[in-house]
mmCIF file of C-alpha atoms in Angstrom:
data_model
loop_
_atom_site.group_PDB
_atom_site.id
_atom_site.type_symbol
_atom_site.label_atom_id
_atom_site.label_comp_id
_atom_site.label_asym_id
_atom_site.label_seq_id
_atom_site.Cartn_x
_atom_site.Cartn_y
_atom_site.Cartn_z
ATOM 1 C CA UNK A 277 57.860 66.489 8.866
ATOM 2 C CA UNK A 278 55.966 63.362 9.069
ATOM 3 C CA UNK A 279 51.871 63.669 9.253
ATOM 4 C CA UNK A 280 49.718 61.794 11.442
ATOM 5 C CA UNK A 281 46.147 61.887 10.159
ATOM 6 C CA UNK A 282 43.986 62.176 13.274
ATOM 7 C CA UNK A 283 43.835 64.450 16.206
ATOM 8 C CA UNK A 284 45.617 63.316 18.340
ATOM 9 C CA UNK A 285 46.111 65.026 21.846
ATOM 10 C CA UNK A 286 49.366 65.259 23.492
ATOM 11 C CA UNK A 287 49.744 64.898 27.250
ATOM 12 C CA UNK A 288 49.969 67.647 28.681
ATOM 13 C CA UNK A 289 51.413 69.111 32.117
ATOM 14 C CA UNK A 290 50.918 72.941 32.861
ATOM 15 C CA UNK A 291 50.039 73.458 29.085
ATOM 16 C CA UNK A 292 46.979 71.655 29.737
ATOM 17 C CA UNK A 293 45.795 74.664 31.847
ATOM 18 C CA UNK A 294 45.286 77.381 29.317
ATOM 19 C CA UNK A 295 42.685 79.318 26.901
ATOM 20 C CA UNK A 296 40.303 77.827 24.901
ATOM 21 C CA UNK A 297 40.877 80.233 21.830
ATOM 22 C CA UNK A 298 44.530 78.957 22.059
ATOM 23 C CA UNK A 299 43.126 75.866 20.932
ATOM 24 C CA UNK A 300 40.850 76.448 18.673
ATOM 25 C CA UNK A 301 43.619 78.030 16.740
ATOM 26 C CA UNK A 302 45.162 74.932 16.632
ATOM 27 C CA UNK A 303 41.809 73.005 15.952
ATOM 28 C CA UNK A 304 41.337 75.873 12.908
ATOM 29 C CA UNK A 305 44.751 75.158 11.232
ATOM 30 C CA UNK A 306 44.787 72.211 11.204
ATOM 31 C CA UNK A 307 41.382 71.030 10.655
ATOM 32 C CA UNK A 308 40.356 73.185 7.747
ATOM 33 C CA UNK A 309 38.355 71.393 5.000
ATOM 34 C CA UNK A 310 39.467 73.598 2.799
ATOM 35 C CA UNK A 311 39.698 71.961 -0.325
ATOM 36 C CA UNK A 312 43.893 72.781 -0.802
ATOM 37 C CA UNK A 313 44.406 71.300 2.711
ATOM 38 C CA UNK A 314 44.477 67.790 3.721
ATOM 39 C CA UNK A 315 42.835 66.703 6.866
ATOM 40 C CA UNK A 316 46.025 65.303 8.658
ATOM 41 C CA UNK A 317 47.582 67.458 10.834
ATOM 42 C CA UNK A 318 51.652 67.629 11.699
ATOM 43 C CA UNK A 319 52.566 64.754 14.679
ATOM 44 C CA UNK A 320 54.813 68.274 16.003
ATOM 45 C CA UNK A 321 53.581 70.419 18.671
ATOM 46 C CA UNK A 322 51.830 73.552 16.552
ATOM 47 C CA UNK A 323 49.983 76.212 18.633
ATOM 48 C CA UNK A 324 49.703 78.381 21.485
ATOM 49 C CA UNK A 325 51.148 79.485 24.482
ATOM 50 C CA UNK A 326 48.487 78.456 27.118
ATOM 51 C CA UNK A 327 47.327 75.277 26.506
ATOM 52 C CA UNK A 328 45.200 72.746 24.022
ATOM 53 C CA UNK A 329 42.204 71.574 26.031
ATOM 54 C CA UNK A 330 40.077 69.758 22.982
ATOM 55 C CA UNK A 331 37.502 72.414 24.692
ATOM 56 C CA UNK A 332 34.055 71.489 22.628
ATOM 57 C CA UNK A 333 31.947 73.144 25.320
ATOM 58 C CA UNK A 334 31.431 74.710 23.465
ATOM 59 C CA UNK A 335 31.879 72.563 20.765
ATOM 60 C CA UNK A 336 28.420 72.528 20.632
ATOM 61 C CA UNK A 337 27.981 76.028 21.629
ATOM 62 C CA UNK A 338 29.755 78.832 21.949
ATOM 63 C CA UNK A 339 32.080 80.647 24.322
ATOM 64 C CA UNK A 340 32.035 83.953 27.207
ATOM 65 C CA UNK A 341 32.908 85.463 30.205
ATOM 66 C CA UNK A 342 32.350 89.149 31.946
ATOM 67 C CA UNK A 343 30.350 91.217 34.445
ATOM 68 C CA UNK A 344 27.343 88.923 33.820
ATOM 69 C CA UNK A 345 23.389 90.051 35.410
ATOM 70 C CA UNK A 346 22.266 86.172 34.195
ATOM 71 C CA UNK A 347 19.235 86.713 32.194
ATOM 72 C CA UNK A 348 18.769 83.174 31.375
ATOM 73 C CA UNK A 349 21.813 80.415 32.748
ATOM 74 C CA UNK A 350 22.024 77.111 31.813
ATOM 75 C CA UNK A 351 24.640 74.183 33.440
ATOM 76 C CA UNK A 352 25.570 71.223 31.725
ATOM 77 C CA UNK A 353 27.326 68.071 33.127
ATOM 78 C CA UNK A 354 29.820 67.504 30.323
ATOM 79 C CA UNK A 355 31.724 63.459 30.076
ATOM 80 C CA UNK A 356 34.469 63.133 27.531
ATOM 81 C CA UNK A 357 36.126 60.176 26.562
ATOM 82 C CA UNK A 358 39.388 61.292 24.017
ATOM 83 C CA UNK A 359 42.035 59.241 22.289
ATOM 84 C CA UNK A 360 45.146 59.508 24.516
ATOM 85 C CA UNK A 361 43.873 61.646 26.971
ATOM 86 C CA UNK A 362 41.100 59.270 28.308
ATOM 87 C CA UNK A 363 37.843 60.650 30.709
ATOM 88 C CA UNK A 364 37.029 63.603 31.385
ATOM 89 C CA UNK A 365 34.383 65.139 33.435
ATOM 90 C CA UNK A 366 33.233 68.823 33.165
ATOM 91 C CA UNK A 367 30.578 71.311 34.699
ATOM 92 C CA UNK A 368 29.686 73.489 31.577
ATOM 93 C CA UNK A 369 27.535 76.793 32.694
ATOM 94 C CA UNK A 370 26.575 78.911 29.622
ATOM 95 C CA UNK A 371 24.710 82.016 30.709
ATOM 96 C CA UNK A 372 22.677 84.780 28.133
ATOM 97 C CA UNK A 373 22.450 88.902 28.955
ATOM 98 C CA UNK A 374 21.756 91.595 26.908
ATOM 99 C CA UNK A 375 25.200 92.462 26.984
ATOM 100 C CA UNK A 376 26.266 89.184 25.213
ATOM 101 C CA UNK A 377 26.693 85.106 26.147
ATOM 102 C CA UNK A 378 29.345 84.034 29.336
ATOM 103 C CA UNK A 379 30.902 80.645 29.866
ATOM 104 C CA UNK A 380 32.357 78.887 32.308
ATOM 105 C CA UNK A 381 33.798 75.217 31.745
ATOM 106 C CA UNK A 382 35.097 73.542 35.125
ATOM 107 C CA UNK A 383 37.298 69.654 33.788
ATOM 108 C CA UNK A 384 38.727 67.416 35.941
ATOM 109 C CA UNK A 385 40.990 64.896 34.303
ATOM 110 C CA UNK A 386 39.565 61.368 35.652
ATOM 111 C CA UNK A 387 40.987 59.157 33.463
ATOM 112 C CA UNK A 388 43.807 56.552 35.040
ATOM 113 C CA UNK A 389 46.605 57.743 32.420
ATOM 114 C CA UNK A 390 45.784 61.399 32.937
ATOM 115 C CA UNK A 391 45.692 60.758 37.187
ATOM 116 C CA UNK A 392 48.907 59.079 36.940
ATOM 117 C CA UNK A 393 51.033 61.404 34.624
ATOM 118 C CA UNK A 394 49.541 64.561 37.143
ATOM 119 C CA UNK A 395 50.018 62.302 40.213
ATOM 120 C CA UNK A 396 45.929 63.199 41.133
ATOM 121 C CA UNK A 397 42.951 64.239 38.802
ATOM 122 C CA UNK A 398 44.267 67.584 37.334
ATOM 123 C CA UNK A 399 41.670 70.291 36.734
ATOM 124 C CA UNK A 400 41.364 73.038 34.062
ATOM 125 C CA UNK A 401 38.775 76.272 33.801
ATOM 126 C CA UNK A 402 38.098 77.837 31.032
ATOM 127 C CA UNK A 403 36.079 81.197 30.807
ATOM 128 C CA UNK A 404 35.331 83.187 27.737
ATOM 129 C CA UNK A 405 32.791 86.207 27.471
ATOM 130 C CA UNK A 406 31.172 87.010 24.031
ATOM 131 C CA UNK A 407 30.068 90.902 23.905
ATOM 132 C CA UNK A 408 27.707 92.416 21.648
ATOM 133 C CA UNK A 409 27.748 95.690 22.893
ATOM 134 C CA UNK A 410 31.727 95.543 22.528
ATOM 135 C CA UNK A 411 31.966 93.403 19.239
ATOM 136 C CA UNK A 412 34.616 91.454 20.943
ATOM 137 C CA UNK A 413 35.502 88.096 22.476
ATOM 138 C CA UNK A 414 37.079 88.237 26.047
ATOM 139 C CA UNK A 415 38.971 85.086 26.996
ATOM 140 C CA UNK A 416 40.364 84.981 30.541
ATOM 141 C CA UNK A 417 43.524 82.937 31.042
ATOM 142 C CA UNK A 418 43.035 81.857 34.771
ATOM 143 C CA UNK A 419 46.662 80.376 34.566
ATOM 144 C CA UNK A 420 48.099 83.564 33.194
ATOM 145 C CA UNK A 421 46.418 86.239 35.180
ATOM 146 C CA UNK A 422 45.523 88.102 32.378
ATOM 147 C CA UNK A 423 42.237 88.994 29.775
ATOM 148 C CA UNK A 424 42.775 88.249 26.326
ATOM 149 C CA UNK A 425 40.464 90.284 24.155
ATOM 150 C CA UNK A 426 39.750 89.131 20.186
ATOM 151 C CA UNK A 427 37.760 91.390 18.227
ATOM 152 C CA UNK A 428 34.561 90.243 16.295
ATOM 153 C CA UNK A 429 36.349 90.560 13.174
ATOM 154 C CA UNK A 430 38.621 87.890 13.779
ATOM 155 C CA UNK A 431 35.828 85.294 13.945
ATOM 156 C CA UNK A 432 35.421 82.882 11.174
ATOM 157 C CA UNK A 433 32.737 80.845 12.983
ATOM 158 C CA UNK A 434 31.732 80.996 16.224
ATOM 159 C CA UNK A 435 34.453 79.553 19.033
ATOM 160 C CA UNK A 436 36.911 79.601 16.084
ATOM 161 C CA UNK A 437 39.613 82.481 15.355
ATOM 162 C CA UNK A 438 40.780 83.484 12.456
ATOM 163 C CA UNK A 439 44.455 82.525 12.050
ATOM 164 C CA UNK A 440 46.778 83.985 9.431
ATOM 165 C CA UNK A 441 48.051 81.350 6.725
ATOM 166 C CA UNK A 442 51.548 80.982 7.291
ATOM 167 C CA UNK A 443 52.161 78.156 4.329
ATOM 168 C CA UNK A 444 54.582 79.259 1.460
ATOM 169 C CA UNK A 445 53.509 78.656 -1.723
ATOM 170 C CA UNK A 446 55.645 75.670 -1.817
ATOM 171 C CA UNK A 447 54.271 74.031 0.824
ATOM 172 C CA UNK A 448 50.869 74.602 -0.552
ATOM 173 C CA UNK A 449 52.314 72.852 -3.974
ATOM 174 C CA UNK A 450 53.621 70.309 -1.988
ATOM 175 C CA UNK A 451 50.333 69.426 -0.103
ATOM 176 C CA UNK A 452 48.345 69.647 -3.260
ATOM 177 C CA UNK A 453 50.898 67.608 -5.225
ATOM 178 C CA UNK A 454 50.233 64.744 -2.659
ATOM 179 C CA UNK A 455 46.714 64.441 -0.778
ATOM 180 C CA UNK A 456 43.725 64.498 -2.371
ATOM 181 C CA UNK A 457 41.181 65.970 -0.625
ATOM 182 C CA UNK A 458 37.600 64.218 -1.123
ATOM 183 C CA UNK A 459 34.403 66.211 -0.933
ATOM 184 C CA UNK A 460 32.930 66.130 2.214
ATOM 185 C CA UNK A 461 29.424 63.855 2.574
ATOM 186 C CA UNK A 462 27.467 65.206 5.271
ATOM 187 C CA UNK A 463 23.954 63.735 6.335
ATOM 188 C CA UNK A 464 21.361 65.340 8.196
ATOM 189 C CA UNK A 465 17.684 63.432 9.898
ATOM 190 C CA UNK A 466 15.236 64.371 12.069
ATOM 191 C CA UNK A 467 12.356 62.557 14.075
ATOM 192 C CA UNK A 468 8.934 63.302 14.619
ATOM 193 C CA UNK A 469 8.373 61.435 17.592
ATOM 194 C CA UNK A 470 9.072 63.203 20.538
ATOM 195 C CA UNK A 471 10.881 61.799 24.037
ATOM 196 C CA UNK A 472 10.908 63.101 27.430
ATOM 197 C CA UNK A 473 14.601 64.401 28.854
ATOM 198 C CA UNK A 474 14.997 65.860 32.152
ATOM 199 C CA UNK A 475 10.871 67.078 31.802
ATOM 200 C CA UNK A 476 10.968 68.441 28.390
ATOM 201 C CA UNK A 477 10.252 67.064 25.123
ATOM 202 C CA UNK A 478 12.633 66.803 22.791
ATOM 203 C CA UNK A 479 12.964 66.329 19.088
ATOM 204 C CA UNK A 480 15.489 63.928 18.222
ATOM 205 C CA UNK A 481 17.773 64.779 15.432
ATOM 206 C CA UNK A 482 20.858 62.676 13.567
ATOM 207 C CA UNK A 483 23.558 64.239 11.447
ATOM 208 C CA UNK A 484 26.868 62.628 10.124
ATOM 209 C CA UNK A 485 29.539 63.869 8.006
ATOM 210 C CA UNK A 486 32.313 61.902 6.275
ATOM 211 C CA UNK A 487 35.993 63.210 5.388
ATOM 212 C CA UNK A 488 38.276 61.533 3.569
ATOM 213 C CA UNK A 489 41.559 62.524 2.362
ATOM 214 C CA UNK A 490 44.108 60.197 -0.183
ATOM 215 C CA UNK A 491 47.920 60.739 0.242
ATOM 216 C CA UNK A 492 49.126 59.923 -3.397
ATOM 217 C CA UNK A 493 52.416 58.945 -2.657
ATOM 218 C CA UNK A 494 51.937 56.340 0.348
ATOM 219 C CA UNK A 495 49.201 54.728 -1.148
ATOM 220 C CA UNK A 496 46.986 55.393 1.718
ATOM 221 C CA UNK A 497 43.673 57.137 2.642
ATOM 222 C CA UNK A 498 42.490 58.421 6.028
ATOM 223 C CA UNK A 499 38.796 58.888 6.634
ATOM 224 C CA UNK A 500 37.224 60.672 9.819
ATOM 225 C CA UNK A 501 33.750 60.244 11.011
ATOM 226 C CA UNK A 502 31.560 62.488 12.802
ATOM 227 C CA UNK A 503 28.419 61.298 13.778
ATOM 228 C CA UNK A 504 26.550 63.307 16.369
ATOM 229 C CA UNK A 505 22.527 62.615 17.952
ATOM 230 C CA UNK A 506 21.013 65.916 19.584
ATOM 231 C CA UNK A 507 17.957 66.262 21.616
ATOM 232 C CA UNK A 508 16.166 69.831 21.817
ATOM 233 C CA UNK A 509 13.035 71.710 22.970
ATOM 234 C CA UNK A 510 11.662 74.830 22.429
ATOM 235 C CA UNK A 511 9.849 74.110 26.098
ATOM 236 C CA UNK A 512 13.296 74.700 28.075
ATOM 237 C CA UNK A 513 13.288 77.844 30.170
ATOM 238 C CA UNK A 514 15.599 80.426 28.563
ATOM 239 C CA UNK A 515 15.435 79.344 24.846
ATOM 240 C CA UNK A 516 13.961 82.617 23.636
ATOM 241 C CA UNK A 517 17.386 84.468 25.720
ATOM 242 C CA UNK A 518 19.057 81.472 23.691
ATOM 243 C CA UNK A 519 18.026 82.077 20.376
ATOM 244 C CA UNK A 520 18.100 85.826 20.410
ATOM 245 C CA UNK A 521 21.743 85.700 21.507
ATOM 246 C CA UNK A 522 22.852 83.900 18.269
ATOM 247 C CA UNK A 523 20.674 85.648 15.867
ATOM 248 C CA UNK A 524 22.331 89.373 16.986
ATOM 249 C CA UNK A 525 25.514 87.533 17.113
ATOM 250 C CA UNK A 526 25.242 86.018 13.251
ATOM 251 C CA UNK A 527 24.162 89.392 12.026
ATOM 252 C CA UNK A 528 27.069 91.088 14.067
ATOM 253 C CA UNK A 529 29.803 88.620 12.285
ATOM 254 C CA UNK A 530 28.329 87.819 9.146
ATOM 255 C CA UNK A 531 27.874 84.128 10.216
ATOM 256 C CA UNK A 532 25.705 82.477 8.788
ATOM 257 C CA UNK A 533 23.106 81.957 11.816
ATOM 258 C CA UNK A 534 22.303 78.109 10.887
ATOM 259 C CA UNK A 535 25.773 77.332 11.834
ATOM 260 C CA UNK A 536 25.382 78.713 15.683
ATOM 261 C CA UNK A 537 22.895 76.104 16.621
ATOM 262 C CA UNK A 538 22.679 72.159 18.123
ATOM 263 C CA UNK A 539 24.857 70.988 15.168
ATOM 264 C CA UNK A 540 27.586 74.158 15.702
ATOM 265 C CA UNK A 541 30.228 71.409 16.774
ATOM 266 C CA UNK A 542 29.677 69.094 13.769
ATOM 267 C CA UNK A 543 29.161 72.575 11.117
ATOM 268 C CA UNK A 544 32.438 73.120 11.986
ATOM 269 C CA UNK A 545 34.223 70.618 10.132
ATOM 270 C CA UNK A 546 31.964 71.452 7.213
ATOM 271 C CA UNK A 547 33.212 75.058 5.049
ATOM 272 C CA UNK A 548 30.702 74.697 2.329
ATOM 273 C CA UNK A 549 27.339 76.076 1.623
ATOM 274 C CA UNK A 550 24.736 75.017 3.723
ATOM 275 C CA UNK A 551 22.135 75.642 0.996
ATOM 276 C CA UNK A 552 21.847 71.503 0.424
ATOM 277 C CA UNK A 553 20.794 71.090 4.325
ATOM 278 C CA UNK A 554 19.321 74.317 5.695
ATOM 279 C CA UNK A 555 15.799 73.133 5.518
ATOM 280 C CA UNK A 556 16.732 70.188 7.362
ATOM 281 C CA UNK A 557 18.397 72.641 10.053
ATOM 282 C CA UNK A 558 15.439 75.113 10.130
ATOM 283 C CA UNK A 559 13.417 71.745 11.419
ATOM 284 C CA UNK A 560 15.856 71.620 14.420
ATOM 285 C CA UNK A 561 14.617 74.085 16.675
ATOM 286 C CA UNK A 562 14.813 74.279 20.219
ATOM 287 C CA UNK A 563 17.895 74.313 23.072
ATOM 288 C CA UNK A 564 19.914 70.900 23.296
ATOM 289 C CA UNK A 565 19.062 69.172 25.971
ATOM 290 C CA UNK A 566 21.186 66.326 25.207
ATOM 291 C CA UNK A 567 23.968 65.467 22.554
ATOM 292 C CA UNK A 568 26.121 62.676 21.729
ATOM 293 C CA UNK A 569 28.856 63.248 19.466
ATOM 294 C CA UNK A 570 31.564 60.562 18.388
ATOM 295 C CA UNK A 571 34.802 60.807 16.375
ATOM 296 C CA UNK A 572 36.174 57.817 14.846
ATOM 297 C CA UNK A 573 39.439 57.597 12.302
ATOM 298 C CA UNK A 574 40.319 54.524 9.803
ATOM 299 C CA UNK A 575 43.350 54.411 8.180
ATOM 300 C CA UNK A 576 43.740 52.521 4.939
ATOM 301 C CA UNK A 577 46.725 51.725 3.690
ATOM 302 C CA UNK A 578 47.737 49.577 0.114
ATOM 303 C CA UNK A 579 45.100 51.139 -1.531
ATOM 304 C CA UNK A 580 46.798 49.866 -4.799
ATOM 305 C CA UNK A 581 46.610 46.779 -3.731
ATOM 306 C CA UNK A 582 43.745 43.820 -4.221
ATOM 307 C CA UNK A 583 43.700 43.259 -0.050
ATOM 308 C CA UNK A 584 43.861 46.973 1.287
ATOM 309 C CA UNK A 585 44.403 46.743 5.392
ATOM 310 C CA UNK A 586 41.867 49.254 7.245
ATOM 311 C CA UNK A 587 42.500 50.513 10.840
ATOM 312 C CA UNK A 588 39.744 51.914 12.617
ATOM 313 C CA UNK A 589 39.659 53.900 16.504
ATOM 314 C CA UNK A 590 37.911 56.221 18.318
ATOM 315 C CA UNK A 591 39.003 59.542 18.463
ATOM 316 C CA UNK A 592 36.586 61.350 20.660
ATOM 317 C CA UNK A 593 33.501 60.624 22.565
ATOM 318 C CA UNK A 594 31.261 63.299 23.950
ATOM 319 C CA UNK A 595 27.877 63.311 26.412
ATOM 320 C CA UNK A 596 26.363 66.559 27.255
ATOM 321 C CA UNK A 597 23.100 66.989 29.171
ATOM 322 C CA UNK A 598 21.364 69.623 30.190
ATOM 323 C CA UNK A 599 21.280 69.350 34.313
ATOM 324 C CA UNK A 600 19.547 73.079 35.710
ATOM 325 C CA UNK A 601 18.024 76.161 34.285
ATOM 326 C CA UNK A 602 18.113 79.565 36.276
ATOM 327 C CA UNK A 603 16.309 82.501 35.188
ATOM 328 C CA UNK A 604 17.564 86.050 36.780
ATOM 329 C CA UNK A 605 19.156 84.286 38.974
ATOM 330 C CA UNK A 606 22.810 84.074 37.853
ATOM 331 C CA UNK A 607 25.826 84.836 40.116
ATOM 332 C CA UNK A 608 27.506 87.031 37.748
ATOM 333 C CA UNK A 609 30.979 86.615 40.287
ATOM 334 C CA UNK A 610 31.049 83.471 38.496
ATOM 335 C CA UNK A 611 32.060 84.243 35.518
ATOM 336 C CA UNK A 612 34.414 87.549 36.386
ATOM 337 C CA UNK A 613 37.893 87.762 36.298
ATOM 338 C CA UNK A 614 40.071 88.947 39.613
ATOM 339 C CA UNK A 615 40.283 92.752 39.280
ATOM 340 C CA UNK A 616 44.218 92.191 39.104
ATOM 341 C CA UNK A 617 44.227 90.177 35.651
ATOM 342 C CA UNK A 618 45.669 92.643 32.990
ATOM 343 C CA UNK A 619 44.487 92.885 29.605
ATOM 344 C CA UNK A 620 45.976 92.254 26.683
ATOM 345 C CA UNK A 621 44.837 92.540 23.364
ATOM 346 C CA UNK A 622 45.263 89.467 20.747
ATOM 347 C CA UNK A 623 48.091 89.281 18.566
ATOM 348 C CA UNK A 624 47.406 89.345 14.764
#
């Protein structure tokens, strides 16, 4: 099996319609940092049944959908720009009850490849419900008529599900034999000054994280880059609905709560303590009302050589702004499934 270091997204046809769990599975598997595992991931399809959308709606927050009464709703407009899959545009609503946090992601593909491999701009929705009152996760598969239903206990951080290992202990030799896994340098800032976004002001905050992992036999080293900026405010409508929601949820999963903020996207690639940074997290308070996040991979090869050659692309681009606020006034048909979808329960 040959290894291709980056993500790299495969085109897609009906697949592309299809659960956002489903890929996050993927995204877990094969993105671990954990210290035995490299941070390439196999060039061969690996994952689920309904589809692979790169969904980081997430990505910065978290996921739902269910008989919502709106509390507090807030929509997004969500741009993407993603190696080998090219623009995409998304409407991003993320609403808070008391009985848990819904979301609804609406993406049309805009992006000329994309338009002409569909024929027209294909769209994708993607609707997941977190419960508190139910300690579960309900995902509904729009292209599969059905409600899949994860328990709490299955998440390992929030919009990621725990996945079984399914390496042999040969495999795991094998990996360890040959990459070399570098500790992972994360970087964390945060401004005093405050700027004005969409009415509210915002505290600017910069973190960056650096992964870099050596395959020993090649003579080669692959290095991925995650920068991302965030904007928040603790004067947006809602925030308090906001910030209560992940609290309850972080003591509900054992989570450590830090990790379910503006920086959840980023915290994901990064499995150790976050006892170096969290009093540079605790000074990031409010709801993000902007983010940027980029993605770049370099690729080094002759590392054993005096003239090593570096390659260097963008993997991802992402722009997410907060557009609207609602307060008790969400339409909770939004986020609900047709009264037809079946239910089905996850698989271990």
């Amino acid at each position: 099996m040959k290894y291709l270091w980056f993500y790299t997204p495969r085109p897609r046809s009906h697949a592309l319609r299809g659960n956002a769990f489903g890929t996050l599975r993927v995204l877990y598997s094969t993105q671990n940092q954990d210290a035995k595992r490299p941070h390439c991931i196999p060039t061969q399809s690996v994952g689920t049944k309904s589809g692979r959308g790169f969904l980081y709606l997430l990505i910065l927050f978290f996921l739902c959908a269910a008989p919502c009464h709106g509390d507090a709703l807030f929509i997004h407009d969500y741009k993407i720009r993603e190696y080998l899959v090219g623009e995409k545009e998304a409407e991003l609503a993320i609403a808070y009850t008391d009985e848990g946090m819904f979301i609804d992601k609406n993406t049309r593909y805009t992006g000329t490849w994309m338009k002409r491999f569909f024929g027209k701009v294909e769209e994708n929705r993607e609707t997941t419900h977190f419960l508190l009152k139910k300690n579960q996760i309900c995902e509904i598969d729009w292209y599969g008529d059905k409600i899949i239903v994860f328990p709490f206990a299955k998440l390992s951080h929030v919009t990621l599900i725990k996945k079984p290992k399914k390496e042999t202990e040969e495999l795991e030799e094998f990996l360890k034999a040959r990459y070399r896994v570098s500790e992972p340098r994360f970087s964390i800032n945060s401004f005093p000054e405050k700027e004005k976004i969409n009415h509210y002001l915002c505290q600017r905050a910069e973190a960056s994280l650096r992964l870099e992992t050596r395959d020993v036999k090649k003579n080669a080293m692959s290095v991925t880059l995650v920068n991302q900026k965030v904007w928040v405010s603790d004067e947006v409508p809602g925030f308090d609905e906001y910030d209560d929601f992940h609290k309850k949820l972080g003591k509900r999963t054992g989570l450590d709560a830090q990790r379910l903020g503006s920086l959840s996207f980023l915290l994901r690639y990064w499995k150790g303590s976050l006892d170096p940074i969290r009093e540079s997290l605790k000074d990031i308070r409010g709801y993000p009302v902007k983010s940027i996040l980029t993605v770049e991979g370099q690729y080094t090869k002759d590392t054993d050589k005096d003239s090593p050659t570096t390659h260097s692309f963008e993997i991802k681009e992402e722009l997410m702004q907060l557009r609207e606020v609602l307060l008790n006034k969400s339409d909770k048909s939004r986020f609900e499934a047709p009264a037809d979808f079946r239910v089905v329960n996850a698989t271990p």
